[in-house]
Amino acid sequence: VGFFFIMLTVYLLSFKVFNLELSDLVTRSGFDINLNEKASEKQVRFTVQIAEMFAYSFKALSFFTVFLSGFFIWLFNRYMKHNIVEHLVFAFYTDGFIYLLNIGQVITIRFNDYIFFGIFAFMLNFVYFAYAYTTYDRKGSIFRRILKAFAIRMLVTITLSMIVIVGMLIYGFTHPELFE
């Protein structure tokens, strides 16, 4: 758990070192409506608010992601006779290491094209998790363990994405002036 918090802190500090904000993850990833000349002022403001909401909730989402990972690891490995806390230790470690890998993402945002590295970092996260998971789960063939690792990571990503989308919809419906 300590490793996770240290890596998350280093990741967040890397934004400060390179003079960036967390909202740059959203605005430099191709989601930025400000690049569209036809965007209305309200659409621009809505995009800025979404980016700020993402930056504000990033730490909570990071922490929640670990619990999602731990839950899905436990769900896929009930035969291991570990309790959910023991699976959470693995989730904290792997997610912490993934933040260490994502420091490259911050450097790329600062100096280069984010779109390419964002996709590369996303795939690298899956590959690292598959590697780490195959050393964690020793039952079955290597191919089966890799498939389980990808399934776990996809479920975590899809679940988190659905939670974020629901949060954005709730925010949008509580601020109807943004849809004008």
GROMACS .gro file of C-alpha atoms in nm:
model
  180
    1VAL     CA    1   0.000   0.000   0.000
    2GLY     CA    2   0.288   0.232   0.081
    3PHE     CA    3   0.444   0.162  -0.259
    4PHE     CA    4   0.117   0.260  -0.430
    5PHE     CA    5   0.097   0.592  -0.246
    6ILE     CA    6   0.463   0.671  -0.311
    7MET     CA    7   0.426   0.598  -0.684
    8LEU     CA    8   0.101   0.796  -0.706
    9THR     CA    9   0.276   1.086  -0.532
   10VAL     CA   10   0.574   1.067  -0.768
   11TYR     CA   11   0.335   1.053  -1.063
   12LEU     CA   12   0.147   1.362  -0.941
   13LEU     CA   13   0.472   1.544  -0.864
   14SER     CA   14   0.592   1.476  -1.218
   15PHE     CA   15   0.310   1.702  -1.338
   16LYS     CA   16   0.445   1.984  -1.124
   17VAL     CA   17   0.802   1.923  -1.239
   18PHE     CA   18   0.697   1.958  -1.604
   19ASN     CA   19   0.463   2.252  -1.534
   20LEU     CA   20   0.146   2.061  -1.620
   21GLU     CA   21  -0.192   2.005  -1.461
   22LEU     CA   22  -0.388   1.681  -1.433
   23SER     CA   23  -0.653   1.833  -1.659
   24ASP     CA   24  -0.391   1.822  -1.938
   25LEU     CA   25  -0.449   1.445  -1.954
   26VAL     CA   26  -0.797   1.522  -2.085
   27THR     CA   27  -0.733   1.838  -2.284
   28ARG     CA   28  -0.429   1.704  -2.468
   29SER     CA   29  -0.575   1.365  -2.546
   30GLY     CA   30  -0.787   1.470  -2.841
   31PHE     CA   31  -1.093   1.531  -2.623
   32ASP     CA   32  -1.031   1.904  -2.616
   33ILE     CA   33  -1.318   2.076  -2.788
   34ASN     CA   34  -1.126   2.404  -2.774
   35LEU     CA   35  -0.941   2.291  -3.086
   36ASN     CA   36  -1.269   2.295  -3.278
   37GLU     CA   37  -1.334   2.644  -3.416
   38LYS     CA   38  -1.709   2.576  -3.436
   39ALA     CA   39  -1.742   2.509  -3.062
   40SER     CA   40  -1.965   2.746  -2.875
   41GLU     CA   41  -1.851   2.921  -2.560
   42LYS     CA   42  -2.072   2.690  -2.351
   43GLN     CA   43  -1.921   2.379  -2.511
   44VAL     CA   44  -1.573   2.510  -2.438
   45ARG     CA   45  -1.673   2.587  -2.079
   46PHE     CA   46  -1.828   2.240  -2.045
   47THR     CA   47  -1.505   2.076  -2.167
   48VAL     CA   48  -1.300   2.282  -1.925
   49GLN     CA   49  -1.534   2.184  -1.642
   50ILE     CA   50  -1.505   1.814  -1.734
   51ALA     CA   51  -1.125   1.841  -1.735
   52GLU     CA   52  -1.128   2.017  -1.399
   53MET     CA   53  -1.369   1.758  -1.257
   54PHE     CA   54  -1.135   1.484  -1.377
   55ALA     CA   55  -0.836   1.653  -1.214
   56TYR     CA   56  -1.030   1.708  -0.891
   57SER     CA   57  -1.144   1.345  -0.865
   58PHE     CA   58  -0.826   1.180  -0.999
   59LYS     CA   59  -0.688   1.077  -0.660
   60ALA     CA   60  -1.019   0.926  -0.551
   61LEU     CA   61  -1.054   0.745  -0.885
   62SER     CA   62  -0.698   0.612  -0.853
   63PHE     CA   63  -0.770   0.474  -0.510
   64PHE     CA   64  -1.106   0.332  -0.621
   65THR     CA   65  -0.941   0.163  -0.920
   66VAL     CA   66  -0.722  -0.040  -0.686
   67PHE     CA   67  -1.027  -0.171  -0.505
   68LEU     CA   68  -1.192  -0.259  -0.836
   69SER     CA   69  -0.876  -0.444  -0.939
   70GLY     CA   70  -0.862  -0.626  -0.607
   71PHE     CA   71  -1.227  -0.724  -0.634
   72PHE     CA   72  -1.192  -0.863  -0.987
   73ILE     CA   73  -0.867  -1.042  -0.900
   74TRP     CA   74  -1.046  -1.202  -0.605
   75LEU     CA   75  -1.345  -1.289  -0.824
   76PHE     CA   76  -1.125  -1.462  -1.083
   77ASN     CA   77  -0.912  -1.638  -0.820
   78ARG     CA   78  -1.147  -1.763  -0.552
   79TYR     CA   79  -0.976  -2.102  -0.574
   80MET     CA   80  -0.657  -1.950  -0.430
   81LYS     CA   81  -0.806  -1.944  -0.079
   82HIS     CA   82  -0.676  -1.587  -0.031
   83ASN     CA   83  -0.907  -1.334   0.119
   84ILE     CA   84  -0.983  -1.013  -0.066
   85VAL     CA   85  -0.725  -0.815   0.135
   86GLU     CA   86  -0.446  -1.044   0.013
   87HIS     CA   87  -0.560  -0.987  -0.344
   88LEU     CA   88  -0.571  -0.611  -0.273
   89VAL     CA   89  -0.200  -0.621  -0.185
   90PHE     CA   90  -0.126  -0.746  -0.537
   91ALA     CA   91  -0.360  -0.480  -0.683
   92PHE     CA   92  -0.189  -0.201  -0.486
   93TYR     CA   93   0.152  -0.317  -0.604
   94THR     CA   94   0.063  -0.352  -0.972
   95ASP     CA   95  -0.130  -0.025  -0.987
   96GLY     CA   96   0.158   0.152  -0.811
   97PHE     CA   97   0.403   0.020  -1.068
   98ILE     CA   98   0.170   0.128  -1.348
   99TYR     CA   99   0.185   0.485  -1.214
  100LEU     CA  100   0.561   0.461  -1.228
  101LEU     CA  101   0.535   0.357  -1.594
  102ASN     CA  102   0.294   0.641  -1.663
  103ILE     CA  103   0.551   0.906  -1.574
  104GLY     CA  104   0.657   0.862  -1.936
  105GLN     CA  105   0.308   0.976  -2.027
  106VAL     CA  106   0.363   1.303  -1.841
  107ILE     CA  107   0.695   1.361  -2.018
  108THR     CA  108   0.529   1.296  -2.353
  109ILE     CA  109   0.245   1.537  -2.278
  110ARG     CA  110   0.503   1.806  -2.208
  111PHE     CA  111   0.727   1.752  -2.509
  112ASN     CA  112   0.552   1.553  -2.776
  113ASP     CA  113   0.237   1.400  -2.921
  114TYR     CA  114   0.018   1.264  -2.644
  115ILE     CA  115  -0.220   1.063  -2.862
  116PHE     CA  116   0.045   0.813  -2.970
  117PHE     CA  117   0.198   0.768  -2.626
  118GLY     CA  118  -0.144   0.758  -2.458
  119ILE     CA  119  -0.235   0.454  -2.665
  120PHE     CA  120   0.111   0.304  -2.611
  121ALA     CA  121   0.089   0.361  -2.233
  122PHE     CA  122  -0.258   0.205  -2.224
  123MET     CA  123  -0.127  -0.108  -2.399
  124LEU     CA  124   0.187  -0.113  -2.183
  125ASN     CA  125  -0.030  -0.111  -1.872
  126PHE     CA  126  -0.216  -0.418  -1.998
  127VAL     CA  127   0.108  -0.596  -2.090
  128TYR     CA  128   0.268  -0.523  -1.753
  129PHE     CA  129  -0.042  -0.637  -1.566
  130ALA     CA  130  -0.049  -0.959  -1.772
  131TYR     CA  131   0.317  -1.022  -1.689
  132ALA     CA  132   0.269  -0.954  -1.319
  133TYR     CA  133  -0.050  -1.159  -1.306
  134THR     CA  134   0.115  -1.464  -1.463
  135THR     CA  135   0.366  -1.461  -1.178
  136TYR     CA  136   0.084  -1.421  -0.924
  137ASP     CA  137  -0.149  -1.691  -1.055
  138ARG     CA  138   0.042  -2.013  -1.120
  139LYS     CA  139  -0.258  -2.233  -1.199
  140GLY     CA  140  -0.329  -2.326  -1.559
  141SER     CA  141  -0.148  -2.258  -1.882
  142ILE     CA  142   0.035  -1.934  -1.945
  143PHE     CA  143  -0.212  -1.847  -2.222
  144ARG     CA  144  -0.506  -1.894  -1.985
  145ARG     CA  145  -0.340  -1.674  -1.719
  146ILE     CA  146  -0.272  -1.400  -1.975
  147LEU     CA  147  -0.635  -1.411  -2.090
  148LYS     CA  148  -0.750  -1.384  -1.728
  149ALA     CA  149  -0.519  -1.087  -1.674
  150PHE     CA  150  -0.656  -0.908  -1.980
  151ALA     CA  151  -1.013  -0.990  -1.874
  152ILE     CA  152  -0.951  -0.849  -1.525
  153ARG     CA  153  -0.792  -0.531  -1.661
  154MET     CA  154  -1.069  -0.485  -1.921
  155LEU     CA  155  -1.339  -0.529  -1.656
  156VAL     CA  156  -1.169  -0.273  -1.434
  157THR     CA  157  -1.134  -0.029  -1.726
  158ILE     CA  158  -1.493  -0.077  -1.844
  159THR     CA  159  -1.637  -0.050  -1.492
  160LEU     CA  160  -1.437   0.264  -1.418
  161SER     CA  161  -1.534   0.415  -1.755
  162MET     CA  162  -1.902   0.348  -1.685
  163ILE     CA  163  -1.872   0.513  -1.343
  164VAL     CA  164  -1.704   0.818  -1.498
  165ILE     CA  165  -1.968   0.842  -1.772
  166VAL     CA  166  -2.250   0.817  -1.518
  167GLY     CA  167  -2.080   1.087  -1.312
  168MET     CA  168  -2.049   1.310  -1.618
  169LEU     CA  169  -2.416   1.253  -1.707
  170ILE     CA  170  -2.526   1.337  -1.353
  171TYR     CA  171  -2.315   1.651  -1.367
  172GLY     CA  172  -2.457   1.740  -1.706
  173PHE     CA  173  -2.819   1.690  -1.597
  174THR     CA  174  -2.767   1.893  -1.282
  175HIS     CA  175  -2.628   2.176  -1.498
  176PRO     CA  176  -2.879   2.191  -1.789
  177GLU     CA  177  -2.748   2.528  -1.905
  178LEU     CA  178  -2.448   2.344  -2.053
  179PHE     CA  179  -2.672   2.173  -2.311
  180GLU     CA  180  -2.808   2.494  -2.459
   0.00000   0.00000   0.00000
